[in-house]
GROMACS .gro file of C-alpha atoms in nm:
model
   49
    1UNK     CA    1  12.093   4.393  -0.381
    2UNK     CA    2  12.010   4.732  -0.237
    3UNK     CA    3  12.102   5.089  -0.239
    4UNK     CA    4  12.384   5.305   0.023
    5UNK     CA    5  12.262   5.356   0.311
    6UNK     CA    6  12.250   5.700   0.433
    7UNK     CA    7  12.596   5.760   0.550
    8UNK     CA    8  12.761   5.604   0.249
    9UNK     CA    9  12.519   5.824  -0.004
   10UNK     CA   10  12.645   6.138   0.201
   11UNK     CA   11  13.032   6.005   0.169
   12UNK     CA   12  12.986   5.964  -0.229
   13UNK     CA   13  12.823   6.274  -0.267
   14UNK     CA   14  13.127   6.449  -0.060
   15UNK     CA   15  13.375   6.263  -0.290
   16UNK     CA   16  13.248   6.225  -0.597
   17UNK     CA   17  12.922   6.469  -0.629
   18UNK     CA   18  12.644   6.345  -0.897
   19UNK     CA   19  12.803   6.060  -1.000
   20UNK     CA   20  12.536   5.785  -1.199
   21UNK     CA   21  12.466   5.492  -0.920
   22UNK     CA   22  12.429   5.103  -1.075
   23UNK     CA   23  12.149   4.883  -0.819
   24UNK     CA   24  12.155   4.557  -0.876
   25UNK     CA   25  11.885   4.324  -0.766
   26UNK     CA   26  11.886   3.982  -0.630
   27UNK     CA   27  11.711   3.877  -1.036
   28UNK     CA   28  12.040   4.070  -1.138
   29UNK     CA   29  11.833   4.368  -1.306
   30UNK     CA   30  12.086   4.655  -1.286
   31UNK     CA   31  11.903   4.996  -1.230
   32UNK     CA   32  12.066   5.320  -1.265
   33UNK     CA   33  12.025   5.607  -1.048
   34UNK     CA   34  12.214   5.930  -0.975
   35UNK     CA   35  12.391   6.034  -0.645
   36UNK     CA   36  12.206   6.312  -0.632
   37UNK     CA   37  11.839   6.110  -0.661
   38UNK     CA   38  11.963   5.912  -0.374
   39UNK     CA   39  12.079   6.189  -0.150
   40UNK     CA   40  11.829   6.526  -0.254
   41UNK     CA   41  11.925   6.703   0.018
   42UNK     CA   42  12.296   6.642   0.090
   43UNK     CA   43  12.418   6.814   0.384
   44UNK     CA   44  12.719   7.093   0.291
   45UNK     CA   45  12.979   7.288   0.433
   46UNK     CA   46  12.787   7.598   0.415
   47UNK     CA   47  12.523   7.410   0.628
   48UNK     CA   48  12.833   7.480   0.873
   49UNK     CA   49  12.816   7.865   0.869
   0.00000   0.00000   0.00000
């Protein structure tokens, strides 16, 4: 188990936005989340301007 790393939390965020995120551990205890608890600070396109 384990969560995205960094660059796949930025790529889901980019595709899907705040989508609910399932973490499974290695007990197989499933944990929800949200995209946007993961990634609080996404970076944007108007981070581009």
């Amino acid at each position: 188990g384990g969560t995205p790393c960094g660059a796949c939390r930025q790529v889901i965020w980019e595709l899907c936005g705040d989508i609910p995120i399932y973490i499974c551990d290695n007990d197989g205890i499933i944990n929800e989340t949200t995209s946007r608890a993961l990634l609080p600070a996404p970076f944007e396109k108007h981070h581009l301007k």
